[in-house]
Amino acid sequence: MKSDPIHDCIIVDLGTAVTLDFVTHDGRYTGGMISCGSDLAARALSEYTDKLPKVTIIKPPSPLAKTTETHLQAGLYYSQLGAIERMVDALRSTAPSPSSVKILATGGATKASPDDPFLEDLKEIVDFIDPHLTLLGLREILYEKNHEE
């Protein structure tokens, strides 16, 4: 039985901040990026402008918004997806074999129900979503450390 090859990976961690980290197939961290998460962006728009309200970030019924609330929702929702897609593309372009890079998503924003529209749209950008990826990695590290001979 042939095992799958190990790939270079980009890990997208979606929380208060959006962090992307590039890890090579042999486990080397090569760098990454940090940007605002959508909740932080929404709060900044509300707190640093005179008249924009804080909104719940949901996928609006249409990207053609008609109210201030849906304008904000559309902008925040689609800008988050667009930023992730562009950052992934930029990091992927640094790989020796860009088409073989696997994209993994984790973090608080991935803990929504599986049919959440954001997760559905995110699946067009990433190959794998696991809200607990960081915890699984830490468990693996601790296991290996405790079982060294």
PDB file of C-alpha atoms in Angstrom:
ATOM      1  CA  MET A   1       0.000   0.000   0.000  1.00  0.00           C
ATOM      2  CA  LYS A   2       1.457   3.346  -1.076  1.00  0.00           C
ATOM      3  CA  SER A   3       1.248   6.202   1.443  1.00  0.00           C
ATOM      4  CA  ASP A   4       0.392   9.759   0.481  1.00  0.00           C
ATOM      5  CA  PRO A   5       3.378  12.039  -0.018  1.00  0.00           C
ATOM      6  CA  ILE A   6       4.053  14.677   2.619  1.00  0.00           C
ATOM      7  CA  HIS A   7       3.345  18.174   1.300  1.00  0.00           C
ATOM      8  CA  ASP A   8       4.378  21.697   2.088  1.00  0.00           C
ATOM      9  CA  CYS A   9       1.505  23.268   4.054  1.00  0.00           C
ATOM     10  CA  ILE A  10      -0.022  26.621   4.768  1.00  0.00           C
ATOM     11  CA  ILE A  11      -1.871  26.713   8.066  1.00  0.00           C
ATOM     12  CA  VAL A  12      -4.620  29.344   8.280  1.00  0.00           C
ATOM     13  CA  ASP A  13      -5.606  30.065  11.898  1.00  0.00           C
ATOM     14  CA  LEU A  14      -8.844  32.031  12.075  1.00  0.00           C
ATOM     15  CA  GLY A  15      -9.487  33.845  15.327  1.00  0.00           C
ATOM     16  CA  THR A  16      -9.220  37.414  16.591  1.00  0.00           C
ATOM     17  CA  ALA A  17      -6.349  37.620  14.156  1.00  0.00           C
ATOM     18  CA  VAL A  18      -5.897  35.603  10.992  1.00  0.00           C
ATOM     19  CA  THR A  19      -2.455  34.038  10.929  1.00  0.00           C
ATOM     20  CA  LEU A  20      -0.964  32.090   8.077  1.00  0.00           C
ATOM     21  CA  ASP A  21       2.154  29.979   8.503  1.00  0.00           C
ATOM     22  CA  PHE A  22       4.116  28.166   5.806  1.00  0.00           C
ATOM     23  CA  VAL A  23       5.650  24.844   6.852  1.00  0.00           C
ATOM     24  CA  THR A  24       7.722  22.776   4.447  1.00  0.00           C
ATOM     25  CA  HIS A  25       7.216  19.057   3.878  1.00  0.00           C
ATOM     26  CA  ASP A  26      10.220  18.379   6.104  1.00  0.00           C
ATOM     27  CA  GLY A  27       8.806  20.384   9.034  1.00  0.00           C
ATOM     28  CA  ARG A  28      10.634  23.698   8.646  1.00  0.00           C
ATOM     29  CA  TYR A  29       8.727  26.880   9.447  1.00  0.00           C
ATOM     30  CA  THR A  30       9.599  29.370   6.711  1.00  0.00           C
ATOM     31  CA  GLY A  31       7.442  32.362   7.635  1.00  0.00           C
ATOM     32  CA  GLY A  32       3.936  33.690   7.560  1.00  0.00           C
ATOM     33  CA  MET A  33       1.506  36.603   7.832  1.00  0.00           C
ATOM     34  CA  ILE A  34      -0.886  38.138  10.360  1.00  0.00           C
ATOM     35  CA  SER A  35      -4.027  40.135   9.620  1.00  0.00           C
ATOM     36  CA  CYS A  36      -7.162  41.254  11.470  1.00  0.00           C
ATOM     37  CA  GLY A  37      -9.929  38.750  11.976  1.00  0.00           C
ATOM     38  CA  SER A  38     -13.384  39.776  10.842  1.00  0.00           C
ATOM     39  CA  ASP A  39     -14.686  40.435  14.385  1.00  0.00           C
ATOM     40  CA  LEU A  40     -11.752  42.748  15.069  1.00  0.00           C
ATOM     41  CA  ALA A  41     -12.360  44.573  11.785  1.00  0.00           C
ATOM     42  CA  ALA A  42     -16.059  44.953  12.617  1.00  0.00           C
ATOM     43  CA  ARG A  43     -15.234  46.335  16.045  1.00  0.00           C
ATOM     44  CA  ALA A  44     -12.711  48.778  14.579  1.00  0.00           C
ATOM     45  CA  LEU A  45     -15.268  50.090  12.082  1.00  0.00           C
ATOM     46  CA  SER A  46     -17.803  50.570  14.866  1.00  0.00           C
ATOM     47  CA  GLU A  47     -15.413  52.126  17.399  1.00  0.00           C
ATOM     48  CA  TYR A  48     -13.383  54.355  15.077  1.00  0.00           C
ATOM     49  CA  THR A  49     -16.165  55.796  12.961  1.00  0.00           C
ATOM     50  CA  ASP A  50     -18.943  58.066  14.129  1.00  0.00           C
ATOM     51  CA  LYS A  51     -21.959  56.368  12.633  1.00  0.00           C
ATOM     52  CA  LEU A  52     -21.193  52.762  11.707  1.00  0.00           C
ATOM     53  CA  PRO A  53     -22.787  50.196  14.028  1.00  0.00           C
ATOM     54  CA  LYS A  54     -21.276  46.951  15.250  1.00  0.00           C
ATOM     55  CA  VAL A  55     -22.841  44.170  13.207  1.00  0.00           C
ATOM     56  CA  THR A  56     -23.060  40.426  13.417  1.00  0.00           C
ATOM     57  CA  ILE A  57     -20.938  39.085  10.603  1.00  0.00           C
ATOM     58  CA  ILE A  58     -23.024  36.809   8.452  1.00  0.00           C
ATOM     59  CA  LYS A  59     -23.146  36.082   4.765  1.00  0.00           C
ATOM     60  CA  PRO A  60     -25.650  38.627   3.469  1.00  0.00           C
ATOM     61  CA  PRO A  61     -28.438  37.499   1.149  1.00  0.00           C
ATOM     62  CA  SER A  62     -26.674  39.312  -1.684  1.00  0.00           C
ATOM     63  CA  PRO A  63     -23.288  40.971  -2.126  1.00  0.00           C
ATOM     64  CA  LEU A  64     -25.305  43.928  -3.452  1.00  0.00           C
ATOM     65  CA  ALA A  65     -26.132  45.388  -0.054  1.00  0.00           C
ATOM     66  CA  LYS A  66     -28.969  47.868   0.425  1.00  0.00           C
ATOM     67  CA  THR A  67     -28.665  48.941   4.073  1.00  0.00           C
ATOM     68  CA  THR A  68     -25.757  50.095   6.223  1.00  0.00           C
ATOM     69  CA  GLU A  69     -25.924  46.830   8.145  1.00  0.00           C
ATOM     70  CA  THR A  70     -25.824  44.636   5.027  1.00  0.00           C
ATOM     71  CA  HIS A  71     -23.135  46.868   3.494  1.00  0.00           C
ATOM     72  CA  LEU A  72     -20.966  46.158   6.527  1.00  0.00           C
ATOM     73  CA  GLN A  73     -21.833  42.463   6.546  1.00  0.00           C
ATOM     74  CA  ALA A  74     -21.026  42.059   2.862  1.00  0.00           C
ATOM     75  CA  GLY A  75     -17.780  43.991   3.153  1.00  0.00           C
ATOM     76  CA  LEU A  76     -16.584  42.165   6.247  1.00  0.00           C
ATOM     77  CA  TYR A  77     -17.639  38.724   5.035  1.00  0.00           C
ATOM     78  CA  TYR A  78     -16.203  38.939   1.541  1.00  0.00           C
ATOM     79  CA  SER A  79     -13.095  40.893   2.542  1.00  0.00           C
ATOM     80  CA  GLN A  80     -12.204  38.157   5.035  1.00  0.00           C
ATOM     81  CA  LEU A  81     -12.514  35.440   2.390  1.00  0.00           C
ATOM     82  CA  GLY A  82     -10.688  37.583  -0.165  1.00  0.00           C
ATOM     83  CA  ALA A  83      -7.852  38.357   2.231  1.00  0.00           C
ATOM     84  CA  ILE A  84      -7.411  34.687   3.090  1.00  0.00           C
ATOM     85  CA  GLU A  85      -7.403  33.710  -0.574  1.00  0.00           C
ATOM     86  CA  ARG A  86      -4.857  36.404  -1.512  1.00  0.00           C
ATOM     87  CA  MET A  87      -2.550  35.639   1.417  1.00  0.00           C
ATOM     88  CA  VAL A  88      -2.679  31.913   0.631  1.00  0.00           C
ATOM     89  CA  ASP A  89      -1.808  32.655  -3.014  1.00  0.00           C
ATOM     90  CA  ALA A  90       1.126  34.859  -1.985  1.00  0.00           C
ATOM     91  CA  LEU A  91       2.570  32.247   0.378  1.00  0.00           C
ATOM     92  CA  ARG A  92       1.905  29.410  -2.061  1.00  0.00           C
ATOM     93  CA  SER A  93       3.910  31.262  -4.718  1.00  0.00           C
ATOM     94  CA  THR A  94       7.038  30.912  -2.552  1.00  0.00           C
ATOM     95  CA  ALA A  95       6.941  27.108  -2.704  1.00  0.00           C
ATOM     96  CA  PRO A  96       9.133  25.120  -5.077  1.00  0.00           C
ATOM     97  CA  SER A  97       5.988  23.300  -6.225  1.00  0.00           C
ATOM     98  CA  PRO A  98       3.060  25.703  -5.596  1.00  0.00           C
ATOM     99  CA  SER A  99       0.381  23.346  -6.917  1.00  0.00           C
ATOM    100  CA  SER A 100       1.287  20.668  -4.351  1.00  0.00           C
ATOM    101  CA  VAL A 101       0.922  22.916  -1.276  1.00  0.00           C
ATOM    102  CA  LYS A 102      -1.894  21.831   1.048  1.00  0.00           C
ATOM    103  CA  ILE A 103      -3.938  24.466   2.871  1.00  0.00           C
ATOM    104  CA  LEU A 104      -5.173  23.666   6.384  1.00  0.00           C
ATOM    105  CA  ALA A 105      -7.597  25.850   8.370  1.00  0.00           C
ATOM    106  CA  THR A 106      -8.043  25.887  12.135  1.00  0.00           C
ATOM    107  CA  GLY A 107      -9.033  28.229  14.942  1.00  0.00           C
ATOM    108  CA  GLY A 108     -12.119  29.632  16.570  1.00  0.00           C
ATOM    109  CA  ALA A 109     -13.860  30.709  13.374  1.00  0.00           C
ATOM    110  CA  THR A 110     -13.752  27.102  12.136  1.00  0.00           C
ATOM    111  CA  LYS A 111     -15.768  25.859  15.121  1.00  0.00           C
ATOM    112  CA  ALA A 112     -19.103  26.812  13.550  1.00  0.00           C
ATOM    113  CA  SER A 113     -21.588  24.198  12.401  1.00  0.00           C
ATOM    114  CA  PRO A 114     -20.450  22.312   9.286  1.00  0.00           C
ATOM    115  CA  ASP A 115     -23.183  23.913   7.162  1.00  0.00           C
ATOM    116  CA  ASP A 116     -22.151  27.462   8.126  1.00  0.00           C
ATOM    117  CA  PRO A 117     -21.914  29.534   4.902  1.00  0.00           C
ATOM    118  CA  PHE A 118     -18.462  30.859   5.848  1.00  0.00           C
ATOM    119  CA  LEU A 119     -17.085  27.335   6.214  1.00  0.00           C
ATOM    120  CA  GLU A 120     -18.697  26.346   2.926  1.00  0.00           C
ATOM    121  CA  ASP A 121     -17.036  29.300   1.186  1.00  0.00           C
ATOM    122  CA  LEU A 122     -13.747  28.676   3.015  1.00  0.00           C
ATOM    123  CA  LYS A 123     -13.714  25.121   1.609  1.00  0.00           C
ATOM    124  CA  GLU A 124     -13.165  26.671  -1.826  1.00  0.00           C
ATOM    125  CA  ILE A 125      -9.826  28.028  -0.551  1.00  0.00           C
ATOM    126  CA  VAL A 126      -8.574  25.344   1.841  1.00  0.00           C
ATOM    127  CA  ASP A 127      -8.072  21.598   1.553  1.00  0.00           C
ATOM    128  CA  PHE A 128      -8.781  20.654   5.156  1.00  0.00           C
ATOM    129  CA  ILE A 129     -10.557  22.224   8.156  1.00  0.00           C
ATOM    130  CA  ASP A 130      -9.902  21.101  11.720  1.00  0.00           C
ATOM    131  CA  PRO A 131     -10.797  23.443  14.591  1.00  0.00           C
ATOM    132  CA  HIS A 132      -8.443  21.527  16.897  1.00  0.00           C
ATOM    133  CA  LEU A 133      -5.354  21.300  14.681  1.00  0.00           C
ATOM    134  CA  THR A 134      -3.151  23.247  17.099  1.00  0.00           C
ATOM    135  CA  LEU A 135      -4.196  21.057  20.031  1.00  0.00           C
ATOM    136  CA  LEU A 136      -3.577  17.900  17.997  1.00  0.00           C
ATOM    137  CA  GLY A 137      -0.113  19.161  17.104  1.00  0.00           C
ATOM    138  CA  LEU A 138       0.710  19.941  20.726  1.00  0.00           C
ATOM    139  CA  ARG A 139      -0.512  16.493  21.759  1.00  0.00           C
ATOM    140  CA  GLU A 140       1.741  14.925  19.118  1.00  0.00           C
ATOM    141  CA  ILE A 141       4.744  16.935  20.305  1.00  0.00           C
ATOM    142  CA  LEU A 142       4.129  16.041  23.967  1.00  0.00           C
ATOM    143  CA  TYR A 143       3.595  12.387  23.110  1.00  0.00           C
ATOM    144  CA  GLU A 144       6.874  12.223  21.185  1.00  0.00           C
ATOM    145  CA  LYS A 145       8.727  14.093  23.949  1.00  0.00           C
ATOM    146  CA  ASN A 146       7.400  11.731  26.628  1.00  0.00           C
ATOM    147  CA  HIS A 147       8.217   8.619  24.589  1.00  0.00           C
ATOM    148  CA  GLU A 148      11.776   9.466  23.554  1.00  0.00           C
ATOM    149  CA  GLU A 149      14.301   6.846  24.425  1.00  0.00           C
TER     150      GLU A 149
END
